[in-house]
Coordinates of C-alpha atoms and ligand atoms in Angstrom, one line a residue:
M1 CA 136.5 154.6 84.3
A2 CA 136.0 154.2 88.0
Y3 CA 132.6 152.9 89.0
P4 CA 130.7 154.6 91.8
E5 CA 131.0 152.7 95.0
S6 CA 128.6 149.8 95.2
R7 CA 126.2 150.2 98.1
P8 CA 123.9 147.2 98.2
R9 CA 122.1 148.5 101.3
R10 CA 120.4 151.0 99.0
M11 CA 118.4 148.0 97.7
R12 CA 117.3 146.8 101.2
R13 CA 115.8 150.0 102.6
S14 CA 112.1 149.2 102.5
A15 CA 110.0 146.1 102.3
A16 CA 108.7 147.2 98.9
M17 CA 112.3 147.6 97.6
R18 CA 113.2 144.2 98.9
R19 CA 110.2 142.7 97.2
L20 CA 111.1 144.4 94.0
V21 CA 114.6 143.1 93.9
A22 CA 113.9 139.6 95.3
E23 CA 115.6 137.0 93.1
T24 CA 113.6 134.0 94.4
R25 CA 109.9 133.8 95.4
L26 CA 108.0 131.2 97.3
S27 CA 104.5 131.0 96.0
V28 CA 101.5 128.8 97.0
D29 CA 101.8 127.5 93.5
D30 CA 105.1 125.7 94.4
L31 CA 103.6 123.6 97.2
V32 CA 102.5 120.0 97.3
A33 CA 101.0 118.7 100.5
P34 CA 101.8 115.1 101.5
L35 CA 98.7 113.5 103.1
F36 CA 98.1 110.2 104.9
V37 CA 94.9 108.2 104.7
R38 CA 94.4 105.2 106.9
E39 CA 91.9 102.3 106.4
G40 CA 89.6 101.3 109.2
I41 CA 89.7 104.3 111.5
E42 CA 86.7 106.4 112.6
E43 CA 88.6 109.6 113.6
P44 CA 91.7 111.2 112.3
Q45 CA 94.8 110.2 114.3
P46 CA 97.5 112.7 115.1
V47 CA 101.1 111.6 114.4
A48 CA 103.1 112.2 117.5
S49 CA 106.4 112.9 115.8
L50 CA 104.8 115.2 113.2
P51 CA 102.8 117.7 115.1
G52 CA 99.9 119.0 113.0
V53 CA 99.9 116.0 110.7
F54 CA 97.2 113.4 110.8
Q55 CA 96.4 109.9 109.5
H56 CA 93.1 110.8 107.9
T57 CA 89.9 109.0 107.5
R58 CA 88.5 109.0 104.0
N59 CA 86.2 111.7 105.1
S60 CA 88.7 113.9 106.9
L61 CA 91.0 113.6 103.9
R62 CA 88.3 115.1 101.6
G63 CA 88.0 118.0 104.1
E64 CA 91.7 118.6 104.1
V65 CA 92.0 118.6 100.4
V66 CA 89.1 121.0 100.0
A67 CA 90.8 123.3 102.6
L68 CA 94.1 123.1 100.6
R69 CA 92.3 123.8 97.4
D70 CA 90.6 126.9 99.0
L71 CA 94.1 128.1 100.0
G72 CA 95.3 127.7 96.4
V73 CA 97.6 124.7 96.9
P74 CA 97.8 123.1 93.5
A75 CA 98.7 119.5 94.4
V76 CA 98.6 116.8 97.0
I77 CA 100.4 113.5 97.3
I78 CA 98.6 110.6 99.0
F79 CA 100.1 107.9 101.1
G80 CA 98.0 105.0 102.3
I81 CA 98.0 102.9 105.5
P82 CA 96.2 99.6 104.9
E83 CA 94.6 97.4 107.5
R84 CA 96.1 94.3 106.0
K85 CA 99.8 94.0 105.1
D86 CA 101.4 90.9 103.4
A87 CA 104.7 89.7 101.9
V88 CA 104.1 91.4 98.5
G89 CA 102.1 94.4 99.5
S90 CA 99.0 93.4 97.5
E91 CA 96.8 96.2 99.0
A92 CA 98.9 98.6 96.8
W93 CA 97.1 97.4 93.7
N94 CA 93.7 96.3 95.1
P95 CA 91.1 98.5 93.4
D96 CA 89.3 98.7 96.8
G97 CA 92.6 99.5 98.6
I98 CA 92.7 102.6 100.7
V99 CA 94.5 104.9 98.3
Q100 CA 92.4 103.8 95.3
V101 CA 89.1 104.5 97.1
A102 CA 90.4 107.8 98.5
L103 CA 91.5 108.9 95.0
C104 CA 87.9 108.3 93.8
D105 CA 86.5 110.3 96.7
L106 CA 88.9 113.2 95.9
R107 CA 88.3 113.2 92.2
D108 CA 84.5 113.5 93.0
E109 CA 85.1 116.2 95.5
V110 CA 87.6 118.5 93.7
G111 CA 87.5 117.5 90.0
D112 CA 90.6 118.9 88.3
D113 CA 91.1 121.8 90.7
V114 CA 93.9 119.9 92.6
V115 CA 96.5 117.7 91.0
L116 CA 96.2 114.3 92.6
M117 CA 99.6 112.6 93.0
T118 CA 100.2 109.2 94.6
D119 CA 103.3 107.8 96.1
L120 CA 104.1 104.5 94.4
C121 CA 105.8 102.0 96.6
V122 CA 105.0 98.9 98.6
D123 CA 106.7 99.6 101.9
E124 CA 103.4 100.7 103.6
Y125 CA 101.8 97.5 102.3
T126 CA 104.4 94.8 103.1
D127 CA 104.6 93.1 106.4
H128 CA 108.4 93.3 106.3
G129 CA 108.4 97.1 105.5
H130 CA 110.8 96.9 102.5
C131 CA 110.0 98.8 99.3
G132 CA 109.8 95.5 97.3
V133 CA 109.4 91.8 97.4
L134 CA 112.2 89.8 99.1
D135 CA 114.3 87.1 97.4
G136 CA 115.3 83.9 99.2
C137 CA 118.2 85.7 100.9
G138 CA 116.1 88.5 102.4
S139 CA 117.2 91.2 100.0
V140 CA 114.9 93.1 97.7
D141 CA 114.4 91.4 94.3
N142 CA 114.6 94.3 91.8
D143 CA 112.9 92.8 88.8
A144 CA 110.1 91.0 90.7
T145 CA 109.3 94.3 92.4
L146 CA 108.9 96.1 89.1
E147 CA 105.9 93.9 88.3
L148 CA 104.3 94.9 91.5
Y149 CA 105.0 98.6 90.9
A150 CA 103.4 98.3 87.4
R151 CA 100.2 96.9 88.9
A152 CA 100.1 99.5 91.6
A153 CA 100.6 102.3 89.0
V154 CA 97.7 101.1 86.9
A155 CA 95.4 100.7 89.9
Q156 CA 96.2 104.3 90.9
A157 CA 95.7 105.6 87.4
D158 CA 92.4 103.7 87.2
A159 CA 91.3 105.3 90.4
G160 CA 92.0 108.8 89.0
A161 CA 95.6 109.7 89.9
D162 CA 97.1 112.5 87.7
V163 CA 100.7 111.8 88.6
T164 CA 102.2 108.7 90.1
A165 CA 105.5 109.1 92.0
P166 CA 107.6 105.9 92.3
S167 CA 109.7 106.2 95.5
G168 CA 111.2 102.7 95.8
M169 CA 114.5 103.3 94.0
M170 CA 114.4 100.1 92.0
D171 CA 116.4 100.1 88.8
G172 CA 114.2 100.4 85.8
Q173 CA 111.1 101.4 87.7
V174 CA 110.2 104.3 85.6
A175 CA 110.3 102.4 82.3
A176 CA 108.3 99.5 83.8
I177 CA 105.6 101.9 85.1
R178 CA 105.5 104.0 81.9
S179 CA 104.9 101.0 79.7
A180 CA 102.3 99.5 82.1
L181 CA 100.4 102.9 82.1
D182 CA 100.6 103.2 78.4
D183 CA 99.4 99.6 77.8
A184 CA 96.4 100.3 80.1
G185 CA 95.4 103.5 78.2
H186 CA 96.8 105.9 80.8
D187 CA 99.2 107.8 78.6
Q188 CA 98.0 111.0 80.2
V189 CA 99.2 110.0 83.7
A190 CA 102.5 111.6 84.4
I191 CA 105.4 110.2 86.4
L192 CA 107.2 112.2 89.0
A193 CA 110.3 110.1 89.7
Y194 CA 111.9 110.1 93.2
A195 CA 115.1 110.0 91.2
A196 CA 117.7 111.0 93.7
K197 CA 116.4 109.6 96.9
Y198 CA 119.0 109.1 99.7
A199 CA 119.0 106.5 102.5
S200 CA 118.5 109.2 105.0
A201 CA 117.9 109.2 108.8
L202 CA 115.4 112.1 108.3
Y203 CA 112.6 109.7 107.3
G204 CA 112.0 108.5 110.9
P205 CA 108.8 110.4 111.7
F206 CA 107.3 109.4 108.3
R207 CA 107.7 105.8 109.3
D208 CA 105.6 106.5 112.4
A209 CA 103.0 108.1 110.2
V210 CA 102.7 105.1 107.9
D211 CA 103.2 102.4 110.6
V212 CA 106.3 101.0 108.9
Q213 CA 109.1 99.1 110.7
I214 CA 111.7 97.5 108.6
A215 CA 112.0 93.8 109.6
D216 CA 115.1 92.6 111.6
G217 CA 116.5 96.1 112.1
G218 CA 117.0 96.4 108.3
D219 CA 117.5 99.5 106.3
R220 CA 117.2 100.7 102.7
K221 CA 120.9 101.3 102.0
G222 CA 120.9 98.6 99.4
Y223 CA 118.5 100.6 97.2
Q224 CA 118.4 104.2 98.2
Q225 CA 121.4 106.4 97.5
D226 CA 124.4 106.8 99.7
P227 CA 124.6 110.3 101.3
P228 CA 128.2 111.0 100.2
N229 CA 127.3 110.7 96.5
A230 CA 126.2 113.8 94.6
R231 CA 127.4 113.0 91.1
E232 CA 125.6 109.7 91.3
A233 CA 122.4 111.7 91.6
L234 CA 122.8 113.0 88.1
V235 CA 123.2 109.4 86.8
E236 CA 119.9 108.5 88.6
V237 CA 118.2 111.5 87.2
C238 CA 119.4 110.9 83.6
N239 CA 118.3 107.2 83.9
D240 CA 114.9 108.2 85.0
L241 CA 114.5 110.8 82.2
D242 CA 115.6 108.2 79.6
Q243 CA 113.0 105.9 80.9
G244 CA 110.2 108.4 80.5
A245 CA 110.0 110.4 83.8
D246 CA 108.1 113.7 83.3
M247 CA 109.5 115.3 86.5
V248 CA 112.3 114.4 88.9
M249 CA 112.7 114.7 92.6
V250 CA 115.5 115.1 95.1
K251 CA 114.9 113.9 98.6
P252 CA 115.5 115.0 101.3
A253 CA 115.8 118.7 100.5
L254 CA 117.7 120.8 103.1
A255 CA 120.6 118.4 103.6
Y256 CA 120.9 118.0 99.8
L257 CA 120.6 121.6 98.5
D258 CA 123.8 121.0 96.5
V259 CA 122.1 118.1 94.7
I260 CA 119.0 120.1 93.9
A261 CA 121.2 122.8 92.4
D262 CA 123.2 120.3 90.3
V263 CA 120.0 118.6 89.1
R264 CA 118.5 122.0 88.2
A265 CA 121.5 122.9 86.2
A266 CA 121.5 119.6 84.3
V267 CA 117.9 119.2 83.3
D268 CA 115.0 121.2 81.9
V269 CA 112.1 119.2 83.2
P270 CA 110.4 120.3 86.5
V271 CA 112.5 119.6 89.5
A272 CA 110.7 118.7 92.8
A273 CA 112.3 118.5 96.3
Y274 CA 110.9 116.6 99.2
H275 CA 111.2 118.5 102.5
V276 CA 110.9 115.4 104.5
S277 CA 109.3 114.4 107.8
G278 CA 112.5 114.8 109.9
E279 CA 113.2 118.3 108.4
Y280 CA 109.7 119.3 109.5
A281 CA 109.8 117.7 112.9
M282 CA 113.1 119.3 113.9
V283 CA 111.7 122.8 113.4
Q284 CA 108.4 121.9 115.1
A285 CA 110.2 120.5 118.1
A286 CA 112.5 123.6 118.5
A287 CA 109.5 125.9 118.1
A288 CA 107.5 124.0 120.7
N289 CA 110.4 124.7 123.1
G290 CA 110.3 128.4 122.3
W291 CA 113.8 128.1 120.8
L292 CA 113.0 129.6 117.4
D293 CA 110.1 131.0 115.4
G294 CA 108.7 128.0 113.7
D295 CA 106.8 129.9 111.0
A296 CA 109.8 132.1 110.1
V297 CA 112.2 129.3 110.0
G298 CA 109.8 127.1 108.0
L299 CA 109.4 129.8 105.3
E300 CA 113.1 130.4 105.2
H301 CA 113.7 126.7 104.7
L302 CA 111.2 126.5 101.9
L303 CA 112.6 129.6 100.3
S304 CA 116.1 128.1 100.4
I305 CA 114.9 125.0 98.6
R306 CA 113.4 127.2 95.9
R307 CA 116.7 129.2 95.7
A308 CA 118.6 126.0 95.2
G309 CA 116.5 125.4 92.1
A310 CA 113.4 123.3 93.0
D311 CA 110.3 124.2 91.1
M312 CA 108.0 122.5 93.5
I313 CA 108.3 121.4 97.2
L314 CA 106.6 118.5 98.9
S315 CA 106.3 119.6 102.4
Y316 CA 104.2 119.0 105.6
L317 CA 104.3 122.8 105.9
A318 CA 102.3 123.3 102.7
R319 CA 99.0 124.2 104.5
R320 CA 100.7 126.5 107.0
A321 CA 102.9 128.1 104.4
A322 CA 99.8 128.7 102.2
E323 CA 98.1 130.4 105.1
L324 CA 101.1 132.6 105.7
I325 CA 102.0 133.7 102.2
G326 CA 98.7 133.1 100.3
Ligands
PBG401 C1 108.7 105.3 100.7 C2 108.7 106.7 101.1 C3 109.4 107.2 102.3 C4 109.1 108.6 102.3 C5 108.4 108.9 101.2 N1 108.1 107.7 100.5 C6 110.1 106.5 103.4 C7 111.3 105.7 103.1 O1 111.9 105.7 102.0 O2 111.7 105.1 104.1 C8 109.7 109.5 103.4 C9 109.0 110.8 103.4 C10 109.3 111.6 104.7 O3 110.2 111.3 105.5 O4 108.6 112.6 104.8 N2 107.4 104.9 100.3

């Protein structure tokens, strides 16, 4: 039997019809807002390369999280900028360190209404800007770094984190953190593993936001993934799940949509994607020049990350997107 001619345009005639047949939806529930809190400042500081993003004071951070809660954004991820950096990044596990005190403030302010996530790494806290402690030859010592991550994870959990998100790409980091959390009685604190994190040039504006310069013109290519490798991402994801990760992340997002789709197809845990600083900054810059409609492109980008298979998106657009679609 011959089928009647297919006429897909019938399904595109009205906004209501398009809504009805939409395969993918972007919801406020999918968004996680990355936020920066800086020790020792009196006023929030704008980040020049991330228009609309601030280094917050403890107080302005509370206000921002309340605003996000009121818009329905379910989660935030907190990054700290300490006053004092040292060779091992000890402010990362100081109970009075900036992220720890900020977490206590936020827990007081919003209770369980917002999921409080913390980035877990030491690069914001080390004077050399690497994601771990250096060995005698200037490269990052994997296993010595795991001990530091374990301490920082427990400090974050003690301060009220719901989810800790190790971003340093050390081998074995998820297992080390899981066992430290469990030993400290924090078996309810979840781990969102930055599992497939690439050594990307798209993190530039973020490093302005956290005042990180890698010493001696160094880079992270020895520990973050190499951009040509997609299959390797599945090895990283499987390793992290075997070690106890509750959720896995692909980062960056737009340049790695294939990786997001592969990971989605391979695992059943929640998949996060980090729409990173450079991805945000490019659109803001073009919009500021009047070259494109920043809101429309931003929403299209977030939708495409969902279409690739991400359940949640960490994005500097979280607040704006919530205002637009909420
Ligand atoms: C490391 C970390 C980085 C980002 C999140 N966690 C920077 C890096 O790996 O150099 C980048 C996020 C972004 O660019 O938005 N703590």
